[in-house]
Amino acid sequence: MKRYVILISGRGSNMESLLDAGLPGACAAVISNRPDVAGLAAAAARGVATLVIDHRGFASREEFDAALATGIEQHAPDLVLLAGFMRILGDGFVRRFAGRLLNIHPSLLPAFPGVNTHARALAAGVKLHGCSVHFVTPALDGGPIVAQAAVPVQVADDEAILGRRVLAEEHLLYPRVARWFLDGRLRLVGDRVQLVGEKAVGGSLHVPQVD
Ligand code: GRF
């Protein structure tokens, strides 16, 4: 059975959606760079091993990245899922896990990389917003996109309302992509995404129905 590790920094709702999806693999560990976050308790409640590697205990990004890589490698995962993991990872780390490192980002990339995506989407006046799952490369939120889910932006939206609508789609999209990978149907070939046998749902774009 394939093994995966999830990295979190906080609430962990995407982690919960992954753990509760019945994925065809075993979650070997949930690792947080922050102690005492809600996601750690939620993982432990599901009987998943947890590990804290507090970035504040390291003098440099490289030292933190090295400790994190060691923490991950001890579980020998096939797949590493960043789920609300709020540290930028260095080039060395990203290269080490190339092709087995996925991230979920709350915007329709390449629009709005970085933080505060919902506020920036509202400020820009976009009519369509959403989330993206991508392979991680050294470019921040810039790796090859695997799948996206889109939501309409409505007139009455504020940051919180729009964020909730996007998050609901994140919780559907990320387990779906993780399942593709763990089923051996999704790979990164060079800088291209290869996905086998997903024609029935319209390629790898998922646009939910709107009332
Ligand atoms: C999600 O919106 C994720 O896309 C972003 O940070 C948020 C984390 O939420 N990177 P949670 O910790 O998964 O609840």
mmCIF file of C-alpha atoms and ligand atoms in Angstrom:
data_model
loop_
_atom_site.group_PDB
_atom_site.id
_atom_site.type_symbol
_atom_site.label_atom_id
_atom_site.label_comp_id
_atom_site.label_asym_id
_atom_site.label_seq_id
_atom_site.Cartn_x
_atom_site.Cartn_y
_atom_site.Cartn_z
ATOM 1 C CA MET A 1 0.000 0.000 0.000
ATOM 2 C CA LYS A 2 1.252 3.473 -0.861
ATOM 3 C CA ARG A 3 2.113 5.845 1.957
ATOM 4 C CA TYR A 4 1.589 9.572 2.237
ATOM 5 C CA VAL A 5 2.540 12.330 4.644
ATOM 6 C CA ILE A 6 0.555 15.549 5.142
ATOM 7 C CA LEU A 7 2.183 18.845 6.143
ATOM 8 C CA ILE A 8 0.064 21.443 7.947
ATOM 9 C CA SER A 9 0.454 24.740 9.787
ATOM 10 C CA GLY A 10 -2.942 25.304 11.348
ATOM 11 C CA ARG A 11 -6.597 24.377 11.277
ATOM 12 C CA GLY A 12 -6.130 21.351 9.068
ATOM 13 C CA SER A 13 -9.504 21.166 7.371
ATOM 14 C CA ASN A 14 -7.909 20.057 4.087
ATOM 15 C CA MET A 15 -5.968 17.437 6.026
ATOM 16 C CA GLU A 16 -9.245 16.192 7.523
ATOM 17 C CA SER A 17 -10.824 15.953 4.082
ATOM 18 C CA LEU A 18 -7.849 13.866 2.931
ATOM 19 C CA LEU A 19 -7.898 11.602 5.993
ATOM 20 C CA ASP A 20 -11.647 11.089 5.748
ATOM 21 C CA ALA A 21 -11.691 10.357 2.004
ATOM 22 C CA GLY A 22 -10.768 6.680 2.237
ATOM 23 C CA LEU A 23 -7.767 7.195 -0.002
ATOM 24 C CA PRO A 24 -6.033 4.128 -1.448
ATOM 25 C CA GLY A 25 -2.989 4.545 0.770
ATOM 26 C CA ALA A 26 -1.944 4.953 4.389
ATOM 27 C CA CYS A 27 -1.275 8.288 6.041
ATOM 28 C CA ALA A 28 2.075 7.637 7.718
ATOM 29 C CA ALA A 29 2.206 10.970 9.565
ATOM 30 C CA VAL A 30 0.924 14.502 9.831
ATOM 31 C CA ILE A 31 3.733 16.994 10.374
ATOM 32 C CA SER A 32 3.201 20.583 11.552
ATOM 33 C CA ASN A 33 5.699 23.423 11.725
ATOM 34 C CA ARG A 34 3.615 24.908 14.540
ATOM 35 C CA PRO A 35 2.875 23.251 17.881
ATOM 36 C CA ASP A 36 -0.622 23.210 19.384
ATOM 37 C CA VAL A 37 -2.549 23.746 16.166
ATOM 38 C CA ALA A 38 -6.031 22.312 15.744
ATOM 39 C CA GLY A 39 -4.948 20.087 12.872
ATOM 40 C CA LEU A 40 -2.609 18.077 15.115
ATOM 41 C CA ALA A 41 -5.437 17.206 17.487
ATOM 42 C CA ALA A 42 -7.676 16.280 14.577
ATOM 43 C CA ALA A 43 -5.000 13.956 13.182
ATOM 44 C CA ALA A 44 -4.350 12.350 16.563
ATOM 45 C CA ALA A 45 -8.101 11.847 17.052
ATOM 46 C CA ARG A 46 -8.038 9.778 13.863
ATOM 47 C CA GLY A 47 -5.150 7.673 15.156
ATOM 48 C CA VAL A 48 -2.585 9.227 12.800
ATOM 49 C CA ALA A 49 0.990 9.757 14.035
ATOM 50 C CA THR A 50 1.871 13.424 14.455
ATOM 51 C CA LEU A 51 5.165 15.251 14.539
ATOM 52 C CA VAL A 52 6.001 18.895 15.244
ATOM 53 C CA ILE A 53 9.059 20.442 13.626
ATOM 54 C CA ASP A 54 8.895 24.023 14.877
ATOM 55 C CA HIS A 55 10.545 26.343 12.357
ATOM 56 C CA ARG A 56 11.339 28.816 15.159
ATOM 57 C CA GLY A 57 13.878 26.371 16.551
ATOM 58 C CA PHE A 58 16.146 26.655 13.512
ATOM 59 C CA ALA A 59 18.626 29.376 12.635
ATOM 60 C CA SER A 60 18.072 29.187 8.890
ATOM 61 C CA ARG A 61 15.590 28.022 6.291
ATOM 62 C CA GLU A 62 18.104 25.398 5.146
ATOM 63 C CA GLU A 63 18.352 23.855 8.620
ATOM 64 C CA PHE A 64 14.593 23.765 8.999
ATOM 65 C CA ASP A 65 14.183 22.255 5.537
ATOM 66 C CA ALA A 66 16.782 19.589 6.359
ATOM 67 C CA ALA A 67 15.028 18.624 9.597
ATOM 68 C CA LEU A 68 11.676 18.557 7.820
ATOM 69 C CA ALA A 69 13.073 16.373 5.033
ATOM 70 C CA THR A 70 14.459 13.930 7.607
ATOM 71 C CA GLY A 71 11.121 13.871 9.434
ATOM 72 C CA ILE A 72 9.328 13.086 6.203
ATOM 73 C CA GLU A 73 11.825 10.549 4.835
ATOM 74 C CA GLN A 74 11.667 8.415 7.957
ATOM 75 C CA HIS A 75 8.167 7.497 6.801
ATOM 76 C CA ALA A 76 9.342 6.744 3.245
ATOM 77 C CA PRO A 77 6.249 8.302 1.654
ATOM 78 C CA ASP A 78 5.259 7.963 -1.990
ATOM 79 C CA LEU A 79 3.450 11.290 -1.744
ATOM 80 C CA VAL A 80 3.781 14.445 0.369
ATOM 81 C CA LEU A 81 0.706 16.676 0.547
ATOM 82 C CA LEU A 82 1.025 20.312 1.609
ATOM 83 C CA ALA A 83 -2.309 21.184 3.197
ATOM 84 C CA GLY A 84 -2.289 24.748 4.491
ATOM 85 C CA PHE A 85 1.446 24.497 5.117
ATOM 86 C CA MET A 86 2.529 28.111 5.427
ATOM 87 C CA ARG A 87 6.319 27.937 5.096
ATOM 88 C CA ILE A 88 8.170 28.570 1.875
ATOM 89 C CA LEU A 89 10.319 25.544 1.091
ATOM 90 C CA GLY A 90 13.801 25.977 -0.334
ATOM 91 C CA ASP A 91 14.933 24.786 -3.742
ATOM 92 C CA GLY A 92 16.906 21.851 -2.325
ATOM 93 C CA PHE A 93 13.890 20.535 -0.437
ATOM 94 C CA VAL A 94 11.597 20.930 -3.426
ATOM 95 C CA ARG A 95 14.029 19.168 -5.757
ATOM 96 C CA ARG A 96 14.428 16.309 -3.302
ATOM 97 C CA PHE A 97 10.694 15.653 -3.321
ATOM 98 C CA ALA A 98 10.089 16.575 -6.960
ATOM 99 C CA GLY A 99 7.222 14.656 -8.519
ATOM 100 C CA ARG A 100 5.831 13.515 -5.178
ATOM 101 C CA LEU A 101 5.027 16.906 -3.639
ATOM 102 C CA LEU A 102 1.567 18.441 -4.126
ATOM 103 C CA ASN A 103 0.043 21.664 -2.799
ATOM 104 C CA ILE A 104 -3.430 23.136 -2.674
ATOM 105 C CA HIS A 105 -3.695 26.856 -3.203
ATOM 106 C CA PRO A 106 -6.852 28.960 -2.729
ATOM 107 C CA SER A 107 -6.945 30.719 -6.102
ATOM 108 C CA LEU A 108 -7.154 29.916 -9.780
ATOM 109 C CA LEU A 109 -3.421 29.960 -10.431
ATOM 110 C CA PRO A 110 -1.512 31.633 -11.940
ATOM 111 C CA ALA A 111 -3.733 34.414 -10.560
ATOM 112 C CA PHE A 112 -3.061 35.382 -6.969
ATOM 113 C CA PRO A 113 -0.086 33.343 -5.791
ATOM 114 C CA GLY A 114 0.940 33.981 -2.171
ATOM 115 C CA VAL A 115 -1.374 34.987 0.682
ATOM 116 C CA ASN A 116 -4.694 36.869 1.111
ATOM 117 C CA THR A 117 -6.000 35.425 -2.115
ATOM 118 C CA HIS A 118 -9.705 35.988 -1.437
ATOM 119 C CA ALA A 119 -9.277 39.676 -0.564
ATOM 120 C CA ARG A 120 -7.113 40.169 -3.632
ATOM 121 C CA ALA A 121 -9.634 38.419 -5.864
ATOM 122 C CA LEU A 122 -12.395 40.691 -4.559
ATOM 123 C CA ALA A 123 -10.228 43.793 -4.990
ATOM 124 C CA ALA A 124 -9.417 42.796 -8.555
ATOM 125 C CA GLY A 125 -13.102 42.313 -9.374
ATOM 126 C CA VAL A 126 -12.695 38.840 -10.846
ATOM 127 C CA LYS A 127 -15.977 37.060 -11.487
ATOM 128 C CA LEU A 128 -14.538 33.568 -11.165
ATOM 129 C CA HIS A 129 -12.323 32.427 -8.300
ATOM 130 C CA GLY A 130 -11.415 29.024 -6.927
ATOM 131 C CA CYS A 131 -8.603 26.719 -5.965
ATOM 132 C CA SER A 132 -5.776 24.821 -7.636
ATOM 133 C CA VAL A 133 -3.829 21.667 -6.877
ATOM 134 C CA HIS A 134 -0.335 21.705 -8.331
ATOM 135 C CA PHE A 135 2.953 19.920 -8.187
ATOM 136 C CA VAL A 136 5.428 21.947 -6.165
ATOM 137 C CA THR A 137 8.462 23.449 -7.874
ATOM 138 C CA PRO A 138 10.860 26.116 -6.603
ATOM 139 C CA ALA A 139 8.617 28.914 -7.986
ATOM 140 C CA LEU A 140 6.144 29.962 -5.259
ATOM 141 C CA ASP A 141 2.708 28.539 -6.141
ATOM 142 C CA GLY A 142 4.067 28.202 -9.673
ATOM 143 C CA GLY A 143 4.354 24.459 -10.325
ATOM 144 C CA PRO A 144 2.434 22.489 -12.947
ATOM 145 C CA ILE A 145 -1.314 22.642 -12.268
ATOM 146 C CA VAL A 146 -3.095 19.302 -11.920
ATOM 147 C CA ALA A 147 -6.695 20.413 -11.383
ATOM 148 C CA GLN A 148 -8.774 23.419 -10.487
ATOM 149 C CA ALA A 149 -12.237 24.041 -9.119
ATOM 150 C CA ALA A 150 -13.960 27.317 -9.910
ATOM 151 C CA VAL A 151 -16.615 29.214 -7.960
ATOM 152 C CA PRO A 152 -18.518 32.345 -9.004
ATOM 153 C CA VAL A 153 -17.831 35.584 -7.166
ATOM 154 C CA GLN A 154 -21.132 37.090 -6.080
ATOM 155 C CA VAL A 155 -22.000 40.709 -5.458
ATOM 156 C CA ALA A 156 -22.589 40.273 -1.733
ATOM 157 C CA ASP A 157 -19.359 38.365 -1.132
ATOM 158 C CA ASP A 158 -16.842 39.430 1.436
ATOM 159 C CA GLU A 159 -13.536 37.739 2.108
ATOM 160 C CA ALA A 160 -15.013 35.271 4.604
ATOM 161 C CA ILE A 161 -17.996 34.264 2.472
ATOM 162 C CA LEU A 162 -15.890 33.811 -0.648
ATOM 163 C CA GLY A 163 -13.246 31.941 1.357
ATOM 164 C CA ARG A 164 -15.848 29.482 2.648
ATOM 165 C CA ARG A 165 -17.143 28.833 -0.847
ATOM 166 C CA VAL A 166 -13.626 28.142 -2.112
ATOM 167 C CA LEU A 167 -12.739 25.987 0.903
ATOM 168 C CA ALA A 168 -15.722 23.724 0.272
ATOM 169 C CA GLU A 169 -14.297 23.078 -3.199
ATOM 170 C CA GLU A 170 -10.783 22.522 -1.812
ATOM 171 C CA HIS A 171 -12.189 19.742 0.346
ATOM 172 C CA LEU A 172 -13.515 17.975 -2.762
ATOM 173 C CA LEU A 173 -10.631 18.674 -5.108
ATOM 174 C CA TYR A 174 -7.622 17.702 -3.026
ATOM 175 C CA PRO A 175 -8.734 14.161 -2.112
ATOM 176 C CA ARG A 176 -9.678 13.610 -5.730
ATOM 177 C CA VAL A 177 -6.199 14.545 -6.946
ATOM 178 C CA ALA A 178 -4.505 12.592 -4.155
ATOM 179 C CA ARG A 179 -6.514 9.550 -5.184
ATOM 180 C CA TRP A 180 -5.336 9.909 -8.790
ATOM 181 C CA PHE A 181 -1.732 9.981 -7.601
ATOM 182 C CA LEU A 182 -2.071 7.073 -5.183
ATOM 183 C CA ASP A 183 -3.854 5.044 -7.871
ATOM 184 C CA GLY A 184 -0.785 5.552 -10.075
ATOM 185 C CA ARG A 185 -2.730 7.560 -12.644
ATOM 186 C CA LEU A 186 -1.097 10.944 -12.030
ATOM 187 C CA ARG A 187 2.570 11.706 -12.575
ATOM 188 C CA LEU A 188 4.865 14.585 -13.258
ATOM 189 C CA VAL A 189 6.897 13.967 -16.399
ATOM 190 C CA GLY A 190 9.499 16.683 -16.705
ATOM 191 C CA ASP A 191 7.409 19.786 -16.139
ATOM 192 C CA ARG A 192 4.229 18.265 -17.553
ATOM 193 C CA VAL A 193 1.312 16.698 -15.717
ATOM 194 C CA GLN A 194 0.326 13.264 -16.981
ATOM 195 C CA LEU A 195 -3.113 12.045 -15.918
ATOM 196 C CA VAL A 196 -4.452 8.774 -17.235
ATOM 197 C CA GLY A 197 -8.133 8.001 -17.737
ATOM 198 C CA GLU A 198 -10.042 11.009 -16.420
ATOM 199 C CA LYS A 199 -12.047 11.887 -19.520
ATOM 200 C CA ALA A 200 -15.484 11.299 -18.002
ATOM 201 C CA VAL A 201 -15.336 14.440 -15.844
ATOM 202 C CA GLY A 202 -14.014 16.753 -18.522
ATOM 203 C CA GLY A 203 -10.277 16.355 -18.284
ATOM 204 C CA SER A 204 -8.764 17.760 -15.132
ATOM 205 C CA LEU A 205 -10.945 20.869 -14.877
ATOM 206 C CA HIS A 206 -13.727 20.693 -12.362
ATOM 207 C CA VAL A 207 -16.291 23.482 -12.486
ATOM 208 C CA PRO A 208 -19.146 22.854 -10.087
ATOM 209 C CA GLN A 209 -22.759 23.583 -11.003
ATOM 210 C CA VAL A 210 -24.148 26.893 -9.762
ATOM 211 C CA ASP A 211 -27.781 27.530 -8.758
HETATM 212 C C1 GRF B 1 -6.529 26.585 2.684
HETATM 213 O O1 GRF B 1 -7.341 27.566 2.079
HETATM 214 C C2 GRF B 1 -5.361 26.257 1.802
HETATM 215 O O2 GRF B 1 -5.670 26.232 0.451
HETATM 216 C C3 GRF B 1 -4.438 27.404 2.112
HETATM 217 O O3 GRF B 1 -4.560 27.615 3.490
HETATM 218 C C4 GRF B 1 -5.835 27.165 3.919
HETATM 219 C C5 GRF B 1 -5.598 26.128 4.959
HETATM 220 O O4 GRF B 1 -6.779 25.681 5.565
HETATM 221 N N1 GRF B 1 -3.095 27.122 1.678
HETATM 222 P P1 GRF B 1 -6.796 24.320 6.387
HETATM 223 O O5 GRF B 1 -5.649 24.389 7.393
HETATM 224 O O6 GRF B 1 -6.628 23.194 5.429
HETATM 225 O O7 GRF B 1 -8.125 24.322 7.065
#
